[in-house]
mmCIF file of C-alpha atoms in Angstrom:
data_model
loop_
_atom_site.group_PDB
_atom_site.id
_atom_site.type_symbol
_atom_site.label_atom_id
_atom_site.label_comp_id
_atom_site.label_asym_id
_atom_site.label_seq_id
_atom_site.Cartn_x
_atom_site.Cartn_y
_atom_site.Cartn_z
ATOM 1 C CA MET A 1 88.631 39.578 68.336
ATOM 2 C CA PRO A 2 87.280 43.083 67.851
ATOM 3 C CA SER A 3 83.927 43.915 69.404
ATOM 4 C CA SER A 4 80.925 44.323 67.154
ATOM 5 C CA ALA A 5 79.354 46.813 69.574
ATOM 6 C CA PRO A 6 78.817 50.312 68.218
ATOM 7 C CA SER A 7 81.369 52.923 69.154
ATOM 8 C CA VAL A 8 79.991 55.273 71.791
ATOM 9 C CA LYS A 9 81.480 58.159 73.775
ATOM 10 C CA PRO A 10 82.552 56.858 77.181
ATOM 11 C CA ILE A 11 80.435 57.988 80.088
ATOM 12 C CA LYS A 12 82.348 60.345 82.382
ATOM 13 C CA PRO A 13 83.099 58.579 85.662
ATOM 14 C CA VAL A 14 81.172 59.899 88.633
ATOM 15 C CA ASN A 15 84.336 60.492 90.652
ATOM 16 C CA SER A 16 86.323 62.157 87.874
ATOM 17 C CA HIS A 17 88.545 65.060 88.816
ATOM 18 C CA LYS A 18 86.961 68.494 88.795
ATOM 19 C CA PRO A 19 89.140 71.571 89.008
ATOM 20 C CA GLU A 20 88.501 73.327 92.283
ATOM 21 C CA GLN A 21 88.084 77.036 92.523
ATOM 22 C CA PRO A 22 91.262 78.319 94.187
ATOM 23 C CA ILE A 23 91.058 79.874 97.618
ATOM 24 C CA SER A 24 92.294 83.386 98.128
ATOM 25 C CA TYR A 25 95.968 83.561 99.002
ATOM 26 C CA ASP A 26 94.972 86.209 101.561
ATOM 27 C CA ILE A 27 91.564 86.181 103.280
ATOM 28 C CA ASN A 28 91.830 89.946 103.819
ATOM 29 C CA ILE A 29 91.595 90.707 100.088
ATOM 30 C CA PRO A 30 88.106 90.057 98.713
ATOM 31 C CA TYR A 31 87.943 89.582 94.954
ATOM 32 C CA VAL A 32 84.153 89.775 94.673
ATOM 33 C CA ASP A 33 82.227 92.703 93.319
ATOM 34 C CA VAL A 34 79.737 94.600 95.417
ATOM 35 C CA ASN A 35 76.031 94.676 94.633
ATOM 36 C CA LYS A 36 73.161 97.092 95.150
ATOM 37 C CA GLU A 37 72.471 95.757 98.648
ATOM 38 C CA HIS A 38 76.060 96.506 99.705
ATOM 39 C CA LYS A 39 75.690 100.056 98.427
ATOM 40 C CA LEU A 40 72.556 100.534 100.498
ATOM 41 C CA ARG A 41 74.118 99.108 103.661
ATOM 42 C CA THR A 42 77.293 101.222 103.768
ATOM 43 C CA ARG A 43 77.548 104.857 104.796
ATOM 44 C CA TYR A 44 80.552 105.241 102.470
ATOM 45 C CA PRO A 45 79.503 104.007 98.986
ATOM 46 C CA GLU A 46 82.257 106.147 97.421
ATOM 47 C CA TYR A 47 84.772 103.760 99.020
ATOM 48 C CA LEU A 48 83.271 100.518 97.728
ATOM 49 C CA PRO A 49 85.924 98.620 95.728
ATOM 50 C CA THR A 50 86.128 99.121 91.973
ATOM 51 C CA TRP A 51 88.242 97.332 89.375
ATOM 52 C CA ASP A 52 88.774 99.906 86.625
ATOM 53 C CA LYS A 53 90.993 98.735 83.770
ATOM 54 C CA MET A 54 94.353 100.499 83.778
ATOM 55 C CA TRP A 55 98.032 99.621 83.598
ATOM 56 C CA PHE A 56 100.953 100.896 85.663
ATOM 57 C CA ASP A 57 104.343 101.713 84.212
ATOM 58 C CA PRO A 58 107.485 100.518 86.001
ATOM 59 C CA LEU A 59 108.681 102.350 89.078
ATOM 60 C CA ARG A 60 112.116 103.869 88.689
ATOM 61 C CA PRO A 61 114.426 104.466 91.674
ATOM 62 C CA PHE A 62 113.789 107.866 93.217
ATOM 63 C CA GLU A 63 115.329 110.066 95.889
ATOM 64 C CA TYR A 64 113.573 109.889 99.229
ATOM 65 C CA GLU A 65 113.987 112.057 102.323
ATOM 66 C CA ASP A 66 112.215 110.774 105.407
ATOM 67 C CA PRO A 67 110.145 113.642 106.875
ATOM 68 C CA ALA A 68 110.984 112.418 110.388
ATOM 69 C CA LEU A 69 114.604 113.484 109.843
ATOM 70 C CA ARG A 70 113.431 117.123 109.662
ATOM 71 C CA ALA A 71 111.594 116.988 112.991
ATOM 72 C CA ASP A 72 112.541 118.315 116.423
ATOM 73 C CA ASP A 73 113.152 115.303 118.648
ATOM 74 C CA SER A 74 110.825 116.640 121.391
ATOM 75 C CA MET A 75 107.963 117.123 118.872
ATOM 76 C CA PRO A 76 106.882 120.449 120.463
ATOM 77 C CA ASN A 77 104.406 121.379 117.728
ATOM 78 C CA LEU A 78 102.546 118.062 117.596
ATOM 79 C CA LEU A 79 102.545 117.124 121.285
ATOM 80 C CA SER A 80 101.145 120.363 122.657
ATOM 81 C CA GLY A 81 97.786 121.860 123.560
ATOM 82 C CA THR A 82 95.077 119.209 123.584
ATOM 83 C CA ALA A 83 97.339 116.354 122.399
ATOM 84 C CA ARG A 84 97.478 113.367 124.747
ATOM 85 C CA GLU A 85 99.397 110.104 124.307
ATOM 86 C CA GLU A 86 98.004 106.777 125.527
ATOM 87 C CA HIS A 87 100.473 103.945 125.032
ATOM 88 C CA ILE A 88 99.146 100.524 124.045
ATOM 89 C CA GLN A 89 102.314 98.706 125.152
ATOM 90 C CA PRO A 90 105.429 100.176 126.790
ATOM 91 C CA ARG A 91 107.578 100.023 123.644
ATOM 92 C CA ILE A 92 105.118 99.809 120.755
ATOM 93 C CA GLY A 93 101.833 101.441 119.894
ATOM 94 C CA THR A 94 100.241 104.748 120.912
ATOM 95 C CA PHE A 95 96.758 106.235 120.767
ATOM 96 C CA LEU A 96 97.088 109.952 120.090
ATOM 97 C CA HIS A 97 94.060 111.870 121.330
ATOM 98 C CA GLY A 98 93.146 115.495 120.746
ATOM 99 C CA VAL A 99 94.833 115.787 117.338
ATOM 100 C CA GLN A 100 93.050 116.192 113.997
ATOM 101 C CA LEU A 101 95.165 115.112 111.034
ATOM 102 C CA ASN A 102 93.416 117.498 108.647
ATOM 103 C CA GLU A 103 94.599 120.460 110.764
ATOM 104 C CA LEU A 104 98.315 119.608 110.843
ATOM 105 C CA ASN A 105 100.861 121.831 109.115
ATOM 106 C CA ASP A 106 103.993 120.454 107.459
ATOM 107 C CA THR A 107 106.112 120.829 110.614
ATOM 108 C CA GLN A 108 103.561 118.872 112.634
ATOM 109 C CA LYS A 109 103.408 116.196 109.923
ATOM 110 C CA ASP A 110 107.195 115.835 110.157
ATOM 111 C CA GLU A 111 106.863 115.369 113.914
ATOM 112 C CA LEU A 112 104.080 112.833 113.381
ATOM 113 C CA ALA A 113 106.468 110.862 111.142
ATOM 114 C CA LEU A 114 109.009 110.942 113.974
ATOM 115 C CA LEU A 115 106.401 109.745 116.482
ATOM 116 C CA VAL A 116 105.444 106.883 114.157
ATOM 117 C CA SER A 117 109.125 105.980 113.688
ATOM 118 C CA LYS A 118 109.610 105.855 117.459
ATOM 119 C CA ARG A 119 106.324 104.248 118.532
ATOM 120 C CA LYS A 120 105.861 102.237 115.289
ATOM 121 C CA VAL A 121 102.044 102.383 115.429
ATOM 122 C CA VAL A 122 100.005 105.543 116.077
ATOM 123 C CA ALA A 123 96.198 105.368 116.224
ATOM 124 C CA LEU A 124 94.123 108.554 116.055
ATOM 125 C CA PRO A 125 90.430 108.195 116.974
ATOM 126 C CA ASN A 126 87.486 110.170 115.597
ATOM 127 C CA GLN A 127 89.257 111.755 112.634
ATOM 128 C CA ASP A 128 87.431 114.350 110.520
ATOM 129 C CA LEU A 129 89.772 113.425 107.644
ATOM 130 C CA ILE A 130 87.697 110.248 107.176
ATOM 131 C CA ASP A 131 84.785 112.340 105.884
ATOM 132 C CA GLU A 132 86.823 114.676 103.666
ATOM 133 C CA GLY A 133 87.132 112.228 100.795
ATOM 134 C CA PRO A 134 89.849 110.294 98.996
ATOM 135 C CA ALA A 135 91.561 113.304 97.370
ATOM 136 C CA ARG A 136 92.275 114.937 100.730
ATOM 137 C CA GLN A 137 93.476 111.647 102.218
ATOM 138 C CA GLU A 138 95.848 111.088 99.292
ATOM 139 C CA GLU A 139 97.137 114.646 99.610
ATOM 140 C CA PHE A 140 97.880 114.077 103.295
ATOM 141 C CA MET A 141 99.847 110.883 102.646
ATOM 142 C CA ARG A 142 101.923 112.417 99.850
ATOM 143 C CA HIS A 143 103.781 114.328 102.567
ATOM 144 C CA PHE A 144 105.208 110.999 103.755
ATOM 145 C CA GLY A 145 106.274 109.513 100.422
ATOM 146 C CA LYS A 146 105.441 108.579 96.844
ATOM 147 C CA PRO A 147 102.043 106.873 96.439
ATOM 148 C CA ASN A 148 101.796 103.161 95.741
ATOM 149 C CA TYR A 149 99.258 101.964 93.169
ATOM 150 C CA GLN A 150 97.431 98.693 93.596
ATOM 151 C CA PRO A 151 98.215 95.775 91.225
ATOM 152 C CA VAL A 152 95.101 93.638 91.818
ATOM 153 C CA SER A 153 92.874 94.744 94.687
ATOM 154 C CA GLY A 154 89.764 96.891 94.639
ATOM 155 C CA THR A 155 90.377 100.638 94.687
ATOM 156 C CA VAL A 156 88.393 103.872 94.869
ATOM 157 C CA ARG A 157 87.257 105.013 91.435
ATOM 158 C CA ASN A 158 89.820 107.420 89.928
ATOM 159 C CA HIS A 159 92.058 106.944 92.993
ATOM 160 C CA PRO A 160 94.135 103.790 92.355
ATOM 161 C CA GLY A 161 96.388 104.417 95.346
ATOM 162 C CA PHE A 162 93.639 103.116 97.624
ATOM 163 C CA HIS A 163 93.492 99.472 98.658
ATOM 164 C CA ILE A 164 89.943 98.734 99.816
ATOM 165 C CA ILE A 165 88.964 95.937 102.197
ATOM 166 C CA HIS A 166 85.196 95.526 102.212
ATOM 167 C CA ARG A 167 83.535 92.546 103.826
ATOM 168 C CA ASP A 168 79.786 92.152 104.120
ATOM 169 C CA GLY A 169 78.733 88.523 103.935
ATOM 170 C CA ASN A 170 81.333 86.855 101.665
ATOM 171 C CA LYS A 171 80.157 83.526 103.094
ATOM 172 C CA GLU A 172 81.225 81.234 100.241
ATOM 173 C CA GLU A 173 84.638 82.829 99.881
ATOM 174 C CA ILE A 174 85.385 82.686 103.606
ATOM 175 C CA THR A 175 84.097 79.119 103.988
ATOM 176 C CA ARG A 176 86.273 77.957 101.080
ATOM 177 C CA PHE A 177 89.280 79.603 102.729
ATOM 178 C CA LEU A 178 88.645 78.096 106.178
ATOM 179 C CA ASP A 179 88.088 74.647 104.675
ATOM 180 C CA GLN A 180 91.817 74.695 103.869
ATOM 181 C CA ARG A 181 93.334 76.976 106.518
ATOM 182 C CA THR A 182 93.393 76.825 110.302
ATOM 183 C CA THR A 183 93.597 80.570 110.836
ATOM 184 C CA THR A 184 93.035 83.840 109.019
ATOM 185 C CA THR A 185 96.251 85.299 110.470
ATOM 186 C CA LEU A 186 98.863 86.319 107.910
ATOM 187 C CA TRP A 187 101.886 88.235 109.207
ATOM 188 C CA HIS A 188 103.351 90.536 106.563
ATOM 189 C CA GLN A 189 104.786 93.890 105.611
ATOM 190 C CA ASP A 190 102.825 95.731 102.966
ATOM 191 C CA VAL A 191 104.081 95.676 99.370
ATOM 192 C CA SER A 192 107.537 94.470 100.427
ATOM 193 C CA TYR A 193 108.284 93.280 96.880
ATOM 194 C CA GLU A 194 108.722 96.839 95.578
ATOM 195 C CA ILE A 195 112.243 98.154 95.051
ATOM 196 C CA GLN A 196 111.393 100.979 97.487
ATOM 197 C CA PRO A 197 108.695 99.535 99.763
ATOM 198 C CA PRO A 198 106.348 101.696 101.824
ATOM 199 C CA GLY A 199 107.800 103.457 104.850
ATOM 200 C CA TYR A 200 104.555 104.870 106.251
ATOM 201 C CA VAL A 201 101.106 103.302 105.827
ATOM 202 C CA MET A 202 97.684 104.753 106.662
ATOM 203 C CA LEU A 203 94.662 102.612 107.529
ATOM 204 C CA GLY A 204 91.256 104.256 107.924
ATOM 205 C CA LEU A 205 88.219 102.452 109.340
ATOM 206 C CA LEU A 206 84.974 103.589 107.755
ATOM 207 C CA GLU A 207 82.695 101.011 109.358
ATOM 208 C CA GLY A 208 83.300 97.910 111.430
ATOM 209 C CA PRO A 209 81.824 95.411 113.869
ATOM 210 C CA ASN A 210 81.185 96.405 117.467
ATOM 211 C CA VAL A 211 83.644 93.737 118.587
ATOM 212 C CA GLY A 212 86.406 92.100 116.554
ATOM 213 C CA GLY A 213 88.363 92.965 113.451
ATOM 214 C CA ASP A 214 91.441 94.134 115.383
ATOM 215 C CA THR A 215 94.879 94.510 113.803
ATOM 216 C CA VAL A 216 97.944 93.169 115.606
ATOM 217 C CA PHE A 217 101.435 94.609 115.087
ATOM 218 C CA ALA A 218 104.839 93.277 116.159
ATOM 219 C CA GLY A 219 108.021 95.354 116.390
ATOM 220 C CA THR A 220 110.640 93.793 114.143
ATOM 221 C CA ASP A 221 113.415 95.844 115.749
ATOM 222 C CA LEU A 222 112.422 94.516 119.172
ATOM 223 C CA ALA A 223 112.159 90.989 117.763
ATOM 224 C CA TYR A 224 115.681 91.330 116.349
ATOM 225 C CA GLN A 225 117.034 92.507 119.710
ATOM 226 C CA ARG A 226 115.739 89.352 121.424
ATOM 227 C CA LEU A 227 117.915 87.118 119.266
ATOM 228 C CA SER A 228 121.469 86.117 120.206
ATOM 229 C CA PRO A 229 124.471 88.000 118.773
ATOM 230 C CA THR A 230 125.632 84.746 117.181
ATOM 231 C CA PHE A 231 122.344 84.343 115.336
ATOM 232 C CA THR A 232 121.926 88.008 114.347
ATOM 233 C CA SER A 233 125.443 88.119 112.897
ATOM 234 C CA PHE A 234 124.313 85.295 110.596
ATOM 235 C CA LEU A 235 121.028 87.032 109.681
ATOM 236 C CA ASP A 236 122.829 90.316 108.957
ATOM 237 C CA LYS A 237 124.505 88.732 105.934
ATOM 238 C CA LEU A 238 121.369 87.306 104.298
ATOM 239 C CA ASP A 239 119.261 88.597 101.409
ATOM 240 C CA ALA A 240 115.770 87.454 100.438
ATOM 241 C CA THR A 241 113.729 87.676 97.251
ATOM 242 C CA HIS A 242 110.309 89.300 97.667
ATOM 243 C CA SER A 243 107.843 88.620 94.859
ATOM 244 C CA SER A 244 104.294 89.592 93.925
ATOM 245 C CA ALA A 245 104.056 86.634 91.507
ATOM 246 C CA LYS A 246 101.848 84.544 93.815
ATOM 247 C CA MET A 247 99.364 87.390 94.139
ATOM 248 C CA ILE A 248 99.402 88.161 90.414
ATOM 249 C CA ASN A 249 99.075 84.501 89.382
ATOM 250 C CA HIS A 250 96.202 83.895 91.793
ATOM 251 C CA THR A 251 94.328 86.905 90.451
ATOM 252 C CA ARG A 252 94.743 85.745 86.855
ATOM 253 C CA LEU A 253 93.672 82.217 87.822
ATOM 254 C CA THR A 254 90.434 83.541 89.307
ATOM 255 C CA GLY A 255 89.752 85.816 86.341
ATOM 256 C CA GLY A 256 90.473 89.012 88.252
ATOM 257 C CA LEU A 257 91.920 92.256 86.960
ATOM 258 C CA VAL A 258 95.717 92.596 86.913
ATOM 259 C CA ARG A 259 97.181 96.091 86.586
ATOM 260 C CA LYS A 260 100.905 95.257 86.838
ATOM 261 C CA ASP A 261 103.344 92.544 85.934
ATOM 262 C CA ALA A 262 104.858 90.589 88.801
ATOM 263 C CA VAL A 263 107.731 92.212 90.679
ATOM 264 C CA ASP A 264 110.754 90.337 92.111
ATOM 265 C CA THR A 265 113.204 92.286 94.262
ATOM 266 C CA VAL A 266 116.097 91.211 96.474
ATOM 267 C CA HIS A 267 116.169 92.925 99.888
ATOM 268 C CA PRO A 268 118.319 92.408 102.998
ATOM 269 C CA LEU A 269 116.712 90.133 105.577
ATOM 270 C CA VAL A 270 117.763 92.704 108.190
ATOM 271 C CA ARG A 271 117.383 96.403 107.398
ATOM 272 C CA VAL A 272 118.551 99.522 109.238
ATOM 273 C CA HIS A 273 115.844 102.037 110.074
ATOM 274 C CA PRO A 274 116.852 105.443 108.636
ATOM 275 C CA VAL A 275 115.418 107.410 111.581
ATOM 276 C CA THR A 276 116.047 105.304 114.695
ATOM 277 C CA GLY A 277 119.158 103.484 113.446
ATOM 278 C CA GLU A 278 117.764 100.212 114.800
ATOM 279 C CA LYS A 279 118.198 96.930 112.955
ATOM 280 C CA CYS A 280 114.847 95.430 111.934
ATOM 281 C CA LEU A 281 113.903 92.010 110.606
ATOM 282 C CA PHE A 282 112.438 92.414 107.125
ATOM 283 C CA PHE A 283 110.519 89.288 106.195
ATOM 284 C CA ASN A 284 106.930 88.069 105.982
ATOM 285 C CA GLY A 285 104.682 85.117 105.289
ATOM 286 C CA GLU A 286 103.283 86.478 102.053
ATOM 287 C CA PHE A 287 105.913 87.638 99.564
ATOM 288 C CA ILE A 288 109.278 85.938 100.245
ATOM 289 C CA THR A 289 110.079 83.236 97.706
ATOM 290 C CA ARG A 290 113.775 82.618 98.340
ATOM 291 C CA VAL A 291 116.544 83.288 100.849
ATOM 292 C CA GLU A 292 119.663 83.781 98.782
ATOM 293 C CA GLY A 293 122.309 81.068 99.168
ATOM 294 C CA MET A 294 120.116 78.682 101.196
ATOM 295 C CA LYS A 295 118.628 75.347 100.220
ATOM 296 C CA VAL A 296 114.875 74.879 100.413
ATOM 297 C CA PRO A 297 114.778 72.957 103.756
ATOM 298 C CA GLU A 298 117.184 75.471 105.318
ATOM 299 C CA GLN A 299 115.126 78.389 104.094
ATOM 300 C CA LYS A 300 111.907 76.843 105.386
ATOM 301 C CA TRP A 301 113.447 76.235 108.794
ATOM 302 C CA LEU A 302 114.734 79.799 109.008
ATOM 303 C CA LEU A 303 111.514 81.516 107.957
ATOM 304 C CA ASP A 304 109.409 79.215 110.153
ATOM 305 C CA PHE A 305 111.641 80.022 113.123
ATOM 306 C CA LEU A 306 111.436 83.772 112.547
ATOM 307 C CA MET A 307 107.676 83.662 112.023
ATOM 308 C CA ASN A 308 107.147 81.663 115.197
ATOM 309 C CA HIS A 309 109.442 84.068 117.073
ATOM 310 C CA VAL A 310 107.356 87.068 115.966
ATOM 311 C CA ALA A 311 103.940 85.394 116.331
ATOM 312 C CA THR A 312 104.608 84.278 119.907
ATOM 313 C CA GLY A 313 106.377 87.467 121.001
ATOM 314 C CA HIS A 314 103.427 89.068 122.762
ATOM 315 C CA ASP A 315 105.843 91.215 124.778
ATOM 316 C CA PHE A 316 106.739 93.171 121.633
ATOM 317 C CA GLN A 317 103.278 93.276 120.054
ATOM 318 C CA ALA A 318 100.472 95.840 120.096
ATOM 319 C CA ARG A 319 96.868 95.033 119.226
ATOM 320 C CA VAL A 320 94.777 97.923 117.917
ATOM 321 C CA ARG A 321 91.065 97.754 118.641
ATOM 322 C CA TRP A 322 89.265 99.757 115.996
ATOM 323 C CA GLN A 323 86.426 102.216 116.287
ATOM 324 C CA PRO A 324 84.786 103.862 113.246
ATOM 325 C CA LYS A 325 86.605 106.971 111.979
ATOM 326 C CA THR A 326 89.885 105.810 113.549
ATOM 327 C CA ILE A 327 93.010 106.302 111.439
ATOM 328 C CA VAL A 328 96.153 104.272 112.118
ATOM 329 C CA ILE A 329 99.541 105.256 110.699
ATOM 330 C CA PHE A 330 102.256 102.650 111.133
ATOM 331 C CA ASP A 331 105.903 102.200 110.216
ATOM 332 C CA ASN A 332 106.116 99.447 107.613
ATOM 333 C CA ARG A 333 109.902 99.125 108.091
ATOM 334 C CA SER A 334 109.943 98.271 111.799
ATOM 335 C CA THR A 335 106.685 96.318 112.099
ATOM 336 C CA ILE A 336 105.000 93.226 110.786
ATOM 337 C CA HIS A 337 101.229 92.960 111.131
ATOM 338 C CA SER A 338 98.125 90.886 110.562
ATOM 339 C CA ALA A 339 94.441 91.635 110.393
ATOM 340 C CA ILE A 340 92.269 89.387 112.545
ATOM 341 C CA VAL A 341 89.177 88.100 110.732
ATOM 342 C CA ASP A 342 87.133 87.074 113.763
ATOM 343 C CA TYR A 343 83.992 89.072 112.945
ATOM 344 C CA LEU A 344 82.190 86.042 111.486
ATOM 345 C CA ASP A 345 78.763 84.593 112.213
ATOM 346 C CA ASP A 346 78.299 80.877 112.871
ATOM 347 C CA ASP A 347 77.873 80.242 109.134
ATOM 348 C CA ASN A 348 81.137 82.107 108.278
ATOM 349 C CA SER A 349 79.265 85.144 107.024
ATOM 350 C CA ALA A 350 81.235 88.297 107.773
ATOM 351 C CA GLN A 351 79.825 91.286 109.550
ATOM 352 C CA LEU A 352 80.267 94.600 107.768
ATOM 353 C CA ARG A 353 83.872 95.848 107.890
ATOM 354 C CA HIS A 354 85.004 98.594 105.529
ATOM 355 C CA ILE A 355 88.542 99.951 105.638
ATOM 356 C CA PHE A 356 90.977 101.703 103.294
ATOM 357 C CA ARG A 357 94.770 101.686 103.028
ATOM 358 C CA LEU A 358 97.204 104.204 101.551
ATOM 359 C CA CYS A 359 100.932 103.481 101.283
ATOM 360 C CA ALA A 360 103.746 106.040 101.046
ATOM 361 C CA LEU A 361 106.838 104.558 99.381
ATOM 362 C CA GLY A 362 110.132 105.230 101.136
ATOM 363 C CA GLU A 363 113.813 104.415 100.816
ATOM 364 C CA ARG A 364 115.333 101.221 99.502
ATOM 365 C CA PRO A 365 115.990 98.941 102.518
ATOM 366 C CA MET A 366 119.487 99.547 103.891
ATOM 367 C CA PRO A 367 121.524 96.469 104.891
ATOM 368 C CA PRO A 368 123.457 96.335 108.191
ATOM 369 C CA HIS A 369 126.721 96.265 106.251
ATOM 370 C CA GLN A 370 127.711 98.407 103.311
ATOM 371 C CA PRO A 371 128.215 96.322 100.144
ATOM 372 C CA ASP A 372 131.726 96.348 98.724
ATOM 373 C CA GLU A 373 132.651 96.856 95.103
ATOM 374 C CA HIS A 374 132.352 93.152 94.355
ATOM 375 C CA ASP A 375 128.724 92.935 95.474
ATOM 376 C CA HIS A 376 126.120 92.850 92.744
ATOM 377 C CA ASP A 377 123.561 95.591 92.357
ATOM 378 C CA HIS A 378 120.140 93.926 92.482
ATOM 379 C CA ASP A 379 118.348 96.664 90.548
ATOM 380 C CA HIS A 380 118.284 94.505 87.440
ATOM 381 C CA ASP A 381 116.353 91.833 89.370
ATOM 382 C CA SER A 382 113.425 94.179 89.892
ATOM 383 C CA HIS A 383 110.609 94.478 87.408
ATOM 384 C CA ASP A 384 108.820 97.206 89.327
ATOM 385 C CA SER A 385 105.548 98.660 88.177
ATOM 386 C CA ASN A 386 104.342 101.313 90.490
ATOM 387 C CA SER A 387 104.788 104.991 89.741
ATOM 388 C CA GLU A 388 102.613 106.169 86.867
ATOM 389 C CA PHE A 389 99.331 104.839 85.568
ATOM 390 C CA SER A 390 97.414 105.084 82.344
ATOM 391 C CA GLU A 391 94.044 103.863 81.280
#
């Protein structure tokens, strides 16, 4: 029989499900605003991240000429006078001493592009360009390609081509991340989802810890060369979909600012470098969502194998130890890299590290084989949003 007890709203169970705040998909991209204390602690407040509301129109395919192809192979104008090379590893990575980027002419910039193409990573300590401001830094990078504008991350006010990494504390965010992850390492190529991804990338360290916060690079051409001909002939035929959807969706989920729609682009898994002619693996642990023609378990096995191959290949890696006012320019086509977030106190509070990134967009990745007339053009699969911006 029905109860005579009055109808009351049920009490919420103590152990009822509560939606958890999502962790960052990438520990190297803080989504938190800076406060007055941060502004007082940094020597570069102009480079603190901002999230100005703006929207970027789609990127259209454009003609690109690699500046390295104009350079003299011996680089006589760049590697002269006070210039001195100090190699990090025999085949990857070079510290270039005695050269100031803000003093280079166009011929020397072409030769620098060639040096980066050959050595893959070039670090230049004590650069005056660091103190000349964002406009001069953007102007320098325009020599190497079309600027990339950031879809979600903090930028410099009125300079949306900058991607700013600023860590100073961030205890709750980092702890939430490490509660779910075993490492902060994330091997990737920058902005690989674009139809014409970056060829050359500049990183500039404004401030950093005395020890820690290195960046490790691996040569994807050297990694390819270590594989068997049987296996590489298989890889040469594969395409992969690179997508920014995970990044965009995460930002929307956390209430962050989104400046572009998601981009999905199909690229060859192996690309040919336009300067060196070497075949390079083109994959990462951040943006690939599908390997065309493979089932999910097959795809997972393949990408896990390639990632393990690169991560354990210390004989084709270079680790850059940063000092303030160091600028690193690296080849995004022939390397894969990861920041190392080891500059944490015992309570997971980060020491101050402040760095900027500028990307110069290059050519569309070239496959090892030329497509025939029956192959499909993947341009229609790309919803790129990168060239022009409006408020």
